[in-house]
Short mmCIF file of C-alpha atoms in Angstrom, two decimals:
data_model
loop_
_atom_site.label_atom_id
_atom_site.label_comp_id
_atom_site.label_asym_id
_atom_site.label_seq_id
_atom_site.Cartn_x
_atom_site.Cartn_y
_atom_site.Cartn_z
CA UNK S 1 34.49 10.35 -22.10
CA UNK S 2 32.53 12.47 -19.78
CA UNK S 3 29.42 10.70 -21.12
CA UNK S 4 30.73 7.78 -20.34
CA UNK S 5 31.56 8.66 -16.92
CA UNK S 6 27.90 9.86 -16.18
CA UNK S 7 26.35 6.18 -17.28
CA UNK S 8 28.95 4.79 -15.16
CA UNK S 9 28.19 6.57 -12.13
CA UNK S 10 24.18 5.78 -12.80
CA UNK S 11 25.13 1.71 -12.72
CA UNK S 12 23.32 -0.47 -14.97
CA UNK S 13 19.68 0.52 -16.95
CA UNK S 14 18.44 -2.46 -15.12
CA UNK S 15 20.13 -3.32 -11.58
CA UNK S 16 19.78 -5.08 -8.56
CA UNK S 17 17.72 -2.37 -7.26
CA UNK S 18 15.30 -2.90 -9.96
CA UNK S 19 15.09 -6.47 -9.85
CA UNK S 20 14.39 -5.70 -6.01
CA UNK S 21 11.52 -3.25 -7.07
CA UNK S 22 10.12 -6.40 -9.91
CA UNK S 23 9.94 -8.53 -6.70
CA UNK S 24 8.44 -6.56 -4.32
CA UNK S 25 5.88 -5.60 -7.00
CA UNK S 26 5.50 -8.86 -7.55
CA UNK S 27 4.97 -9.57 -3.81
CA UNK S 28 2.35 -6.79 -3.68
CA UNK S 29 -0.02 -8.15 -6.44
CA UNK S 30 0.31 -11.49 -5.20
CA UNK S 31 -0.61 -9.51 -1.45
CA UNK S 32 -3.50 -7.96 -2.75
CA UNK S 33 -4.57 -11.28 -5.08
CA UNK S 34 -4.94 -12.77 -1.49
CA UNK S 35 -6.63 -9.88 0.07
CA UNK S 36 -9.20 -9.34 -2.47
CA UNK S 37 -9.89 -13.15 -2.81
CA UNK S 38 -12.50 -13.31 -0.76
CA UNK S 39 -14.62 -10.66 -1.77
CA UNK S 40 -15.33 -12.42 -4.84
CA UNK S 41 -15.42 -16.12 -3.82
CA UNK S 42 -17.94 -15.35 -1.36
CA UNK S 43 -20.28 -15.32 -3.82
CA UNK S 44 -20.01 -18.34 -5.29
CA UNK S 45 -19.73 -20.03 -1.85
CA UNK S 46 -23.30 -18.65 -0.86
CA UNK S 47 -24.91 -19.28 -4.53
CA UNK S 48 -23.67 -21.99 -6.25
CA UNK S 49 -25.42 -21.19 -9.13
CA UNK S 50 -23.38 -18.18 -9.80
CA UNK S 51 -20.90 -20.66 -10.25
CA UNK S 52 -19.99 -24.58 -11.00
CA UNK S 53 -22.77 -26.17 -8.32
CA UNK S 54 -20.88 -29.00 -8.12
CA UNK S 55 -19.02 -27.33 -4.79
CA UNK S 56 -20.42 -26.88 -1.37
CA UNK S 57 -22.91 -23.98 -0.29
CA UNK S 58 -22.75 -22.11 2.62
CA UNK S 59 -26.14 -20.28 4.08
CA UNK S 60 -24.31 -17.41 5.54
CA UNK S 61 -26.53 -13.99 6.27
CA UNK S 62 -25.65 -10.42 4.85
CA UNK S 63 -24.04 -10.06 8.49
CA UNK S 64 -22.46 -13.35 8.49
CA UNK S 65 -20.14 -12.57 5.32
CA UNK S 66 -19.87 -8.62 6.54
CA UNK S 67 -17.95 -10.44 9.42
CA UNK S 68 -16.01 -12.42 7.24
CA UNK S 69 -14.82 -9.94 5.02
CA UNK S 70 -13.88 -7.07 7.54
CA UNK S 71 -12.56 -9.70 9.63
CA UNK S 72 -9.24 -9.33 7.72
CA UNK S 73 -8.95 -5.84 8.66
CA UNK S 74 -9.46 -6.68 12.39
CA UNK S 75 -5.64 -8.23 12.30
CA UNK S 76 -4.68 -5.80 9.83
CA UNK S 77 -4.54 -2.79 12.16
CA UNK S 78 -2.96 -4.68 15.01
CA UNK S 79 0.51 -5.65 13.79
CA UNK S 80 1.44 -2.21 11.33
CA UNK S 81 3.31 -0.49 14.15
CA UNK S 82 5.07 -3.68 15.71
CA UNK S 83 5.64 -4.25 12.37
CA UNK S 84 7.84 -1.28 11.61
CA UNK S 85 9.87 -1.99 14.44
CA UNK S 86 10.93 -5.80 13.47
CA UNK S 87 10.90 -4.98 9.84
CA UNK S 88 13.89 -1.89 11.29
CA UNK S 89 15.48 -5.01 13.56
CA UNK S 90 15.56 -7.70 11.14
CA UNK S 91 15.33 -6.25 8.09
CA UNK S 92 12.57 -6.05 5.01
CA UNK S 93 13.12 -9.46 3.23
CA UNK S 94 12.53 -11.26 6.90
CA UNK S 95 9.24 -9.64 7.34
CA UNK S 96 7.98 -9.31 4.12
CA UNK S 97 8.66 -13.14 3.42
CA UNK S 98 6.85 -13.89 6.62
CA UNK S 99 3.81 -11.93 6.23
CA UNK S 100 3.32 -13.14 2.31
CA UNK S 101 4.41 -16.82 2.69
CA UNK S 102 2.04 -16.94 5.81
CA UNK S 103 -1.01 -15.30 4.25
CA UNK S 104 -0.54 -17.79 0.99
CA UNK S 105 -0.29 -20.78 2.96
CA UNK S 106 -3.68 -19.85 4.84
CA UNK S 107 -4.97 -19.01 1.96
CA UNK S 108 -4.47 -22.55 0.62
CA UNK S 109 -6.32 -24.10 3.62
CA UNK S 110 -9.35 -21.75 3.59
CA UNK S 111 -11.27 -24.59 1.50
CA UNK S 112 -10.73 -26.66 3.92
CA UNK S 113 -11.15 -24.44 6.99
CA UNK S 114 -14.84 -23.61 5.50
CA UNK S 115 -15.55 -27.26 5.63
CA UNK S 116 -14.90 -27.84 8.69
CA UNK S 117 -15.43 -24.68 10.79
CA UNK S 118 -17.96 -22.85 8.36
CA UNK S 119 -17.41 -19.10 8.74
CA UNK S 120 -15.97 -18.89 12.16
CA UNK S 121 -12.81 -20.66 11.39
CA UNK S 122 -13.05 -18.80 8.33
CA UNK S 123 -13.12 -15.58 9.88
CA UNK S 124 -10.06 -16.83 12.61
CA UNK S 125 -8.15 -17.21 9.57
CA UNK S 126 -9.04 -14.48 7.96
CA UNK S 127 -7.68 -12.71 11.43
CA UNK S 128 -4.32 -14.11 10.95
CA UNK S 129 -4.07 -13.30 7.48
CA UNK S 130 -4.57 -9.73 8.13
CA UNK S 131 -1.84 -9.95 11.41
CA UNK S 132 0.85 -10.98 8.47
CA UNK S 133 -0.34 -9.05 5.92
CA UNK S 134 0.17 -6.01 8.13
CA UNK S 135 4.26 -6.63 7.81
CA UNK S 136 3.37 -5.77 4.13
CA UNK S 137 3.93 -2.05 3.82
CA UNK S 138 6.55 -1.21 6.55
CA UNK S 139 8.82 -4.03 5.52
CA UNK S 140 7.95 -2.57 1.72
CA UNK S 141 8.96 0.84 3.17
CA UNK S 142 12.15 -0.49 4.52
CA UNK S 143 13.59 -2.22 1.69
CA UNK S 144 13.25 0.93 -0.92
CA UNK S 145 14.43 3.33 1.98
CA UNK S 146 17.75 0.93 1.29
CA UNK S 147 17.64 0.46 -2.40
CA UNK S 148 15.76 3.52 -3.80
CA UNK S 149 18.49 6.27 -4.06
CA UNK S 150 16.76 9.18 -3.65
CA UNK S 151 16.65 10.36 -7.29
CA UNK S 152 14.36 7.49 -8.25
CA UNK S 153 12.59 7.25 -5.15
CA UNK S 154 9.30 8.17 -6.43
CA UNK S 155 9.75 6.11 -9.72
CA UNK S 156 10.72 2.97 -7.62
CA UNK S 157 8.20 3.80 -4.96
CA UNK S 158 5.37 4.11 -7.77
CA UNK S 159 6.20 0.97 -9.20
CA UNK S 160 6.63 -1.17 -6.55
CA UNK S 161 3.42 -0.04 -5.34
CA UNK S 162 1.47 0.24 -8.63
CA UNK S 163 1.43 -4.03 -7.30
CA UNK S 164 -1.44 -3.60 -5.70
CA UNK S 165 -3.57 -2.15 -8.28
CA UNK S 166 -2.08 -4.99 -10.71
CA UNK S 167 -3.05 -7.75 -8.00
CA UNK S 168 -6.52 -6.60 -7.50
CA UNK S 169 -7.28 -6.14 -11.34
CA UNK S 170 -6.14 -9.65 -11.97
CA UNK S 171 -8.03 -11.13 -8.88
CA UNK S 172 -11.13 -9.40 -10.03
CA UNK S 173 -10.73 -9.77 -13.54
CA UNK S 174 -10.10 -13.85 -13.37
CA UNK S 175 -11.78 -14.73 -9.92
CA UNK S 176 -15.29 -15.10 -11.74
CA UNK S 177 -13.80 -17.29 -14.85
CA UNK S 178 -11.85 -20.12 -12.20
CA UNK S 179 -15.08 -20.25 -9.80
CA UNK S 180 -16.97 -21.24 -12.90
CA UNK S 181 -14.83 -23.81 -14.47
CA UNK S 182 -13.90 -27.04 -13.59
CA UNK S 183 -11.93 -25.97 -9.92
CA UNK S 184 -15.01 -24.01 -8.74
CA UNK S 185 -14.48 -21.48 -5.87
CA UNK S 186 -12.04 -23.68 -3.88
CA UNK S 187 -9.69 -22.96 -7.23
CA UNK S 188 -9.27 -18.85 -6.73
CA UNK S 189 -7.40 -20.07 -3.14
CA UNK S 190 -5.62 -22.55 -4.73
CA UNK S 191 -4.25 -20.23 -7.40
CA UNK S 192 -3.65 -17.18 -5.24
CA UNK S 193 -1.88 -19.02 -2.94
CA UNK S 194 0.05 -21.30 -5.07
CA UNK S 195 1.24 -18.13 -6.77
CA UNK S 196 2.28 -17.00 -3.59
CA UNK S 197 3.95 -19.89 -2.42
CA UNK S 198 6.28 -19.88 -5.71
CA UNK S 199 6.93 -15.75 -4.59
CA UNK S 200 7.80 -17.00 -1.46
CA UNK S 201 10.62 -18.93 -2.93
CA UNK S 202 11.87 -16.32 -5.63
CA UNK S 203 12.13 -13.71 -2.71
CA UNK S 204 13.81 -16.14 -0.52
CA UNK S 205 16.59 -16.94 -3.55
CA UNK S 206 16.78 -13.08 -5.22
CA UNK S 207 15.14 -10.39 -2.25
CA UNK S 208 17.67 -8.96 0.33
CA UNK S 209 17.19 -5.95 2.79
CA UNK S 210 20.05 -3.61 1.63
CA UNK S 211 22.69 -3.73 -0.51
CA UNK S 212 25.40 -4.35 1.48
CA UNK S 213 23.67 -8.11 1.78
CA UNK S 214 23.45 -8.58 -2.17
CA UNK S 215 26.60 -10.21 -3.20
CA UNK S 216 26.28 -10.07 -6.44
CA UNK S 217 25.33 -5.92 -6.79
CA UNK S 218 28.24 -4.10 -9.13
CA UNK S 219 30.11 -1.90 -7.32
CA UNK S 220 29.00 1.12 -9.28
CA UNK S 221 25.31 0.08 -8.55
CA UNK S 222 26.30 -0.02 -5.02
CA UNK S 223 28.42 3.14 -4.82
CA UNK S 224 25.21 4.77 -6.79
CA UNK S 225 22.47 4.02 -3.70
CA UNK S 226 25.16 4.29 -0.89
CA UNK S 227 26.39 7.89 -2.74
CA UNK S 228 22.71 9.31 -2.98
CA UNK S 229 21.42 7.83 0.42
CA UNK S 230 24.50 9.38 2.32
CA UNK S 231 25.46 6.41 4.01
CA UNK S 232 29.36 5.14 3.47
CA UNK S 233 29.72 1.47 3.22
CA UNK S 234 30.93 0.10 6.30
CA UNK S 235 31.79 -2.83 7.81
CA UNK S 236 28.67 -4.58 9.78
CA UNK S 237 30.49 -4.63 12.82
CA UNK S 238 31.15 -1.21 13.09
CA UNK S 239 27.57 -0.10 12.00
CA UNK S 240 26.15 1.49 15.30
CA UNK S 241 22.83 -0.24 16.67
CA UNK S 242 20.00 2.39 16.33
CA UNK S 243 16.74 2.81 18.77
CA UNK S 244 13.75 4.41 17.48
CA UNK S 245 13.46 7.84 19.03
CA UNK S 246 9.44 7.35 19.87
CA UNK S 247 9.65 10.35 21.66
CA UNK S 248 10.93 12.84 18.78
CA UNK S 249 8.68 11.13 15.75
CA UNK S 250 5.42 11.37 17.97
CA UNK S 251 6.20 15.23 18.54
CA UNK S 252 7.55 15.70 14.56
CA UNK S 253 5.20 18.55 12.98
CA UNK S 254 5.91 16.92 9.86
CA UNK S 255 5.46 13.49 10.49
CA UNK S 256 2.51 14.41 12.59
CA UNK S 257 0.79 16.43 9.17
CA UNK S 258 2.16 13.01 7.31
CA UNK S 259 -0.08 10.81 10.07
CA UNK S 260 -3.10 13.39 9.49
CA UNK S 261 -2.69 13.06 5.39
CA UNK S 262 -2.55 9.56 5.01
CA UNK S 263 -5.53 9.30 7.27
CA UNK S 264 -7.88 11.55 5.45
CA UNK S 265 -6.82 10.00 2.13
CA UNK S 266 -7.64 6.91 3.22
CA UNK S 267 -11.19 7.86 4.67
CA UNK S 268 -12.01 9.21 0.84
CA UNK S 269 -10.30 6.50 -0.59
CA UNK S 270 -11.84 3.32 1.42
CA UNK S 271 -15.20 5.60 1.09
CA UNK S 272 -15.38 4.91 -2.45
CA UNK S 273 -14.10 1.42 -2.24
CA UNK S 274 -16.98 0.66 0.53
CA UNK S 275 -19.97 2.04 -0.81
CA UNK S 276 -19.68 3.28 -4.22
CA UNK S 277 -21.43 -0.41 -5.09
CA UNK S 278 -23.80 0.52 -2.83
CA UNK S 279 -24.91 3.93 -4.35
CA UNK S 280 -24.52 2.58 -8.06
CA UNK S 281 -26.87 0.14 -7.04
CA UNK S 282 -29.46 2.20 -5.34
CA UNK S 283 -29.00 5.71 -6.76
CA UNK S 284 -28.00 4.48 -10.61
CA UNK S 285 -29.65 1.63 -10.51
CA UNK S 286 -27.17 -0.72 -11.19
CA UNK S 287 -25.35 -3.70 -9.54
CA UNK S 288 -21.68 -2.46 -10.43
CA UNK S 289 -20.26 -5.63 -8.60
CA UNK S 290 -22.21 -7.89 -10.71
CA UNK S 291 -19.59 -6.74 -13.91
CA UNK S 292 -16.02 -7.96 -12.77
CA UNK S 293 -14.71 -6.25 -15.82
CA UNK S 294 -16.73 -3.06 -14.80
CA UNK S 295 -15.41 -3.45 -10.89
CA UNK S 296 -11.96 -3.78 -12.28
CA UNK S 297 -11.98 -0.60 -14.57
CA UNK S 298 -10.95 2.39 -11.63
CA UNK S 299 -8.04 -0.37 -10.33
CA UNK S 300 -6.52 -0.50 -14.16
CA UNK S 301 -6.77 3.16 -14.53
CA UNK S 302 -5.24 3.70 -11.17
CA UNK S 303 -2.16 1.14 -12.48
CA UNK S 304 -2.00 2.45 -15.77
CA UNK S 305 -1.38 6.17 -14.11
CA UNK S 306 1.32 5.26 -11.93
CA UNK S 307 3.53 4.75 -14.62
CA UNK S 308 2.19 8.06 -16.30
CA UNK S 309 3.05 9.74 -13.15
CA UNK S 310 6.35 8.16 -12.31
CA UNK S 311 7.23 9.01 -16.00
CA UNK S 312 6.43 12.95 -15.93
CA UNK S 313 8.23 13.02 -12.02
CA UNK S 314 11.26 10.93 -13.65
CA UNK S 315 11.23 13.87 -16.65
CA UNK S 316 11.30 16.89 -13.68
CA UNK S 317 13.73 15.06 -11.67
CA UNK S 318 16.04 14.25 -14.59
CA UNK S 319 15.56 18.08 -16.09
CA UNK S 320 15.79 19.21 -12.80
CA UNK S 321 12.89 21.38 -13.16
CA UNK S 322 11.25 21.77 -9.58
CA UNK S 323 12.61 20.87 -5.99
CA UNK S 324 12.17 17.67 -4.69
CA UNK S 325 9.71 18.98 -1.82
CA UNK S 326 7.38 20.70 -5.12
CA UNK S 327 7.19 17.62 -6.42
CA UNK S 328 5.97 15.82 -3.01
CA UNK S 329 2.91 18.58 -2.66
CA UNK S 330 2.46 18.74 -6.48
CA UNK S 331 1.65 14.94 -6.62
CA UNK S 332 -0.25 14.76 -3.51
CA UNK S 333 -2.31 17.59 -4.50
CA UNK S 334 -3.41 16.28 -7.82
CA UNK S 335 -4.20 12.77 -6.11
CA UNK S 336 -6.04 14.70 -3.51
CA UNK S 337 -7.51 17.74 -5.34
CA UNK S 338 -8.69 16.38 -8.42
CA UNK S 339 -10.23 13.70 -6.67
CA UNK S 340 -12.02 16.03 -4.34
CA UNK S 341 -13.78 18.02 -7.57
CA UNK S 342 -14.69 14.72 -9.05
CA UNK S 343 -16.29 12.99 -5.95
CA UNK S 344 -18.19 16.55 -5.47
CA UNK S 345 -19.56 16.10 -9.31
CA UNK S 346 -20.54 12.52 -8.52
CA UNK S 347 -22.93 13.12 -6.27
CA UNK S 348 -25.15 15.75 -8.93
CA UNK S 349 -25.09 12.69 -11.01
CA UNK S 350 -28.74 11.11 -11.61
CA UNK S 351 -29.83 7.64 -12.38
CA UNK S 352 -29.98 8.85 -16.62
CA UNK S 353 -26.28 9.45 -16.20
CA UNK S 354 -24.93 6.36 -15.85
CA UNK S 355 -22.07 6.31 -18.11
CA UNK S 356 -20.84 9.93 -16.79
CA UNK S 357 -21.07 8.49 -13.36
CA UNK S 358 -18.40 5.38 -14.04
CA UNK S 359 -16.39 7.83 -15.98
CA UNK S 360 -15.93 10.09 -12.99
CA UNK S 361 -15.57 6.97 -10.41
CA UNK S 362 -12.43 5.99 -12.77
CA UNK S 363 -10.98 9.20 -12.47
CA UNK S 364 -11.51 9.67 -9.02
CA UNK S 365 -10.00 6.43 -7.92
CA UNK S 366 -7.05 6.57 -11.14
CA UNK S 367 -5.92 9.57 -10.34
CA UNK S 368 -5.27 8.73 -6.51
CA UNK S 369 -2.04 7.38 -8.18
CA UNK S 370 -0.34 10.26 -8.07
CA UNK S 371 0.03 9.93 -3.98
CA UNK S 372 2.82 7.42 -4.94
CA UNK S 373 4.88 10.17 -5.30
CA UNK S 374 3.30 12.57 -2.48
CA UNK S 375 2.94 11.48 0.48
CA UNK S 376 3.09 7.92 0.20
CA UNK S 377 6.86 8.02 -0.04
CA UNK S 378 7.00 10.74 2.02
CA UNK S 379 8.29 8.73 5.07
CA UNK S 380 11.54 7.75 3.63
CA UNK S 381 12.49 11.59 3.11
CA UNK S 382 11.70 12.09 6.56
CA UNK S 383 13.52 9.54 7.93
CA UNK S 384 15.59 6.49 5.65
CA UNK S 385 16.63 4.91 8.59
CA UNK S 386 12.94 4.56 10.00
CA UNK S 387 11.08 4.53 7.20
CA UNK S 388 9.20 1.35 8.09
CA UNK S 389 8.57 2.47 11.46
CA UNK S 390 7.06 5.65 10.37
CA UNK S 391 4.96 3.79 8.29
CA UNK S 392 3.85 1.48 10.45
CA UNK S 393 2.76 4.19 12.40
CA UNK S 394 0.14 6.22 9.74
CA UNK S 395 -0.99 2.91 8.48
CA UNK S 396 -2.19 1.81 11.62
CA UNK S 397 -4.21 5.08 12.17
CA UNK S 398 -5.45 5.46 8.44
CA UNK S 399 -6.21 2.18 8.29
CA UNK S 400 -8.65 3.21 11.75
CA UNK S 401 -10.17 5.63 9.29
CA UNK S 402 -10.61 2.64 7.13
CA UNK S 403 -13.13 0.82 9.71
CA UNK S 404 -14.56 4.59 11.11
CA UNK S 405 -15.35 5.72 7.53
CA UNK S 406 -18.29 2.92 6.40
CA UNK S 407 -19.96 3.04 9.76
CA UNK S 408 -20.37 7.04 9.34
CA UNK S 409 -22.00 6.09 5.99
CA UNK S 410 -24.47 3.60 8.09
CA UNK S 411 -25.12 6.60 10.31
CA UNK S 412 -25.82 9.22 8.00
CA UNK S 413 -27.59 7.15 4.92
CA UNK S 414 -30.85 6.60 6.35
CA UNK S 415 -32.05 6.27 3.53
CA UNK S 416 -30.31 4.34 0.61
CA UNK S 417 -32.53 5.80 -2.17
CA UNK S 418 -31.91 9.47 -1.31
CA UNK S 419 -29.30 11.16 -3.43
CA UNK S 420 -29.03 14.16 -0.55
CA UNK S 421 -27.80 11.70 2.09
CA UNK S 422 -25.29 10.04 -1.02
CA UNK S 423 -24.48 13.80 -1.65
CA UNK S 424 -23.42 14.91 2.10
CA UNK S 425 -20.99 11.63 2.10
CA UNK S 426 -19.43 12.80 -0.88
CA UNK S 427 -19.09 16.30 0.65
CA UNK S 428 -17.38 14.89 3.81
CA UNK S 429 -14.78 12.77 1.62
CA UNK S 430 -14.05 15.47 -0.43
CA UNK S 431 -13.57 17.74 2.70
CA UNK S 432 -11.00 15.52 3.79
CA UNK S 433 -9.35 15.17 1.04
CA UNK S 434 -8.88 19.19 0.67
CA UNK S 435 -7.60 19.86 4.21
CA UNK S 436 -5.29 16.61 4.28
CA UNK S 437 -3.27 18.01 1.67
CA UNK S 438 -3.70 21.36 2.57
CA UNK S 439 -1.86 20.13 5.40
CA UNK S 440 0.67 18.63 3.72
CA UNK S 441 1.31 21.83 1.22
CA UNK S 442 1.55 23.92 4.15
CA UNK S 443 3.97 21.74 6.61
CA UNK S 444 4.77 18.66 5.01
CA UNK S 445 8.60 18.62 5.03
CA UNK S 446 11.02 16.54 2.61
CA UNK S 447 14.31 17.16 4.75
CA UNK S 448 15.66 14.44 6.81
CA UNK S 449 14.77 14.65 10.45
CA UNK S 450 17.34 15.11 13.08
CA UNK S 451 16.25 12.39 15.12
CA UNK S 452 16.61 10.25 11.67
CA UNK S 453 20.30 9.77 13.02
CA UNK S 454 20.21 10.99 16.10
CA UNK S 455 20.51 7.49 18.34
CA UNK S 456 23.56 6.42 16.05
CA UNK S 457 25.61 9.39 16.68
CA UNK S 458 24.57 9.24 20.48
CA UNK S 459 26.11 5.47 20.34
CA UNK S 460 29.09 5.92 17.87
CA UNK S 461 30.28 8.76 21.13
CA UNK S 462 29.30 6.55 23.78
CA UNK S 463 31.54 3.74 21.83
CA UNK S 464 34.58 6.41 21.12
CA UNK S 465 34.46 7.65 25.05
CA UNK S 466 34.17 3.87 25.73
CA UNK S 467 37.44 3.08 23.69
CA UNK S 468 39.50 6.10 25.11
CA UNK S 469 38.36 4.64 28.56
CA UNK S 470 39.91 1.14 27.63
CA UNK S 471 43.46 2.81 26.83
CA UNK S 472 43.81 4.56 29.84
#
């Protein structure tokens, strides 16, 4: 009986919150599928005969596609912290349905918009993709800060996320084998964004914000998130309207350590994604972007360790072996650490060790994974009822280190054949990594905030003085 009871207070093996968690991963392969595009088309589009020559070539310079491709990023930054901020107004499933059903539609017309603009309409589009794709992970942050209850945080945060790495292996994986058949490159826009077109609909039928606007969610299911997020279920119109206390997140020690580790791990990270081609090429002697199996090979290690991450954090959780703040900084340091040792070890590695040089590229970018459950999710211990916003907020300045990070490579490599210049930017991604989650280990926090509340209990008085006021 008491056995029982348990699996009926944990709801259903699979519930609404998990079907929430398939679409959303969903929506974040299909995301990244559409983000990623590009970076393989291009080729095809400026050598037909790396592909079926029956398609139109474009003449664009090593500076022309540069443009093109970072263009995306350009938009990218603008709209993360706005972004947070409608996503806490209007909800997840609003925001995330507009940036994804946006991008795919673009993506659709980018044949089209090559033909008849060449590479500046190309790049404006590319602009606007990146504007809606920046609703992508605060309205993401927003819906599991809802759903998630906070025992399966992590797990639902890792696999909702493990999307991207999913969406990126596919698109890099398949990209080369559609440009080459009978579609040519036109067909890798067509797919993506069909596929995201058809998302669009099943998150417009099945997605919702909360729980409270799922009709169909059990009431154990719903009595399970509501329970182990704190929050009682109330009627909508009594649910206190809630303004982001700028003020008190901007001066949070935590949240400010949060901001500084998601920017350094996104310098080392986007530092390998950047110019690791670069030094294969140059220092190895090999073309690693020429292989789309090869280019795909740290993405599906990354994937494949979420779940063995999620899995061992699920096993402490559910043993109840270490608090939840140990987990945070145990996670983050072995997606940060590790990572750090590795990159350092890379850049000893000569041109006669080629196959010891991949090995340690997979590990360095697989075992970033484990952030899922550091600091990555991080924001929604701080603060559930701002989750988005927070994010917003480090996602607009690491994605800043995302732009600053190459052109410090431009500076310093001089010199694309010298292994000492390779070496030192190694030594300065690895440094980051160390002292972000140093940072984090030190004053990273997993207790809710005060301000996380703060505004609704300021409002819920105002309303109770306001209806003592009425009687008299």
């Amino acid at each position: 009986m008491v056995k029982n009871r348990r699996l009926e207070s944990e709801g259903p093996i699979f519930g609404i919150r998990h079907l929430q968690c398939l679409l959303v991963f969903c929506g974040l392969s299909v995301a990244y599928a559409l983000r990623v595009n590009l970076s393989v088309a291009i080729v095809a589009m400026t050598d037909r005969n790396d592909s079926n020559p029956d398609f139109d070539e474009y003449k664009w310079t090593e500076k022309t596609k540069s443009l093109v491709l970072s263009s995306f990023f350009w938009g990218y930054v603008v709209t993360q912290v706005p972004a947070g901020s409608l996503a806490h107004k209007f909800g997840g499933k609003v925001m995330l349905l507009l940036g994804i059903g946006v991008c795919s539609v673009l993506t659709v017309l980018t044949p089209i918009c090559a033909k008849l603009g060449d590479w500046k309409l190309v790049c404006g589009l590319r602009v606007i993709q990146g504007l809606s794709q920046g609703f992508l992970f605060p309205s993401t942050h927003t819906i599991l800060s809802k759903w998630a209850p906070v025992e399966e945080r992590g797990t639902l945060g890792t696999y909702s996320y493990s999307g991207a790495q999913f969406g990126t292996v596919v698109m890099l994986a398949t990209s080369g084998v559609v440009a080459s058949s009978s579609m040519g490159w036109p067909g890798i826009f067509y797919i993506s964004g069909g596929v995201g077109m058809v998302w669009t609909f099943a998150w417009f039928a099945w997605g919702a914000s909360s729980p409270a606007e799922y009709k169909k969610i059990s009431p154990e299911e719903k009595k399970l998130i509501e329970t182990s997020l704190g929050c009682a279920s109330k009627p909508e119109e009594n649910t206190a309207p809630m303004k982001t206390p700028w003020c008190r997140i901007l001066t949070s020690v935590p949240f400010l350590v949060l901001t500084l580790v998601h920017c350094t791990h996104n310098w080392g990270f986007w530092t390998l994604l950047t110019e690791i081609p670069t030094y294969m090429k140059n220092i190895l002697g090999m073309d690693i972007k020429s292989n789309a199996l090869l280019s795909a090979l740290p993405y599906t290690a990354m994937f494949l360790m979420c779940f063995v991450f999620s899995t061992l954090q699920s096993t402490l959780s559910r043993h109840q072996c270490i608090p939840l703040s140990v987990s945070r900084k145990l996670f983050n340091s072995i997606g940060h650490w590790i990572p750090m040792i590795t990159l350092i070890a890379l850049g000893y590695v000569g041109a006669d060790r080629i196959n010891l040089a991949i090995v340690l590229l997979t590990i360095t970018v697989g075992i970033n994974a484990s952030t899922y459950l550091g600091f990555q999710v991080n924001h929604i211990d701080l603060s559930p009822n701002f989750a988005g916003v927070l994010m917003g907020i480090t996602n607009c300045a690491a994605n800043i280190m995302s732009i600053i990070a190459p052109l410090i490579v431009g500076f310093i490599v001089t010199d694309e054949k010298s292994s000492a210049q390779w070496r030192f930017i190694f030594f300065i991604a690895a440094g980051f990594y160390f002292i972000g989650n140093l940072l984090f280990v030190v004053f990273g926090k997993t207790t809710v905030q005060s301000w996380n509340d703060m505004e609704s209990s300021r409002v819920a008085k105002e309303r109770d003085g306001d209806c003592a006021e009425s009687q008299h």
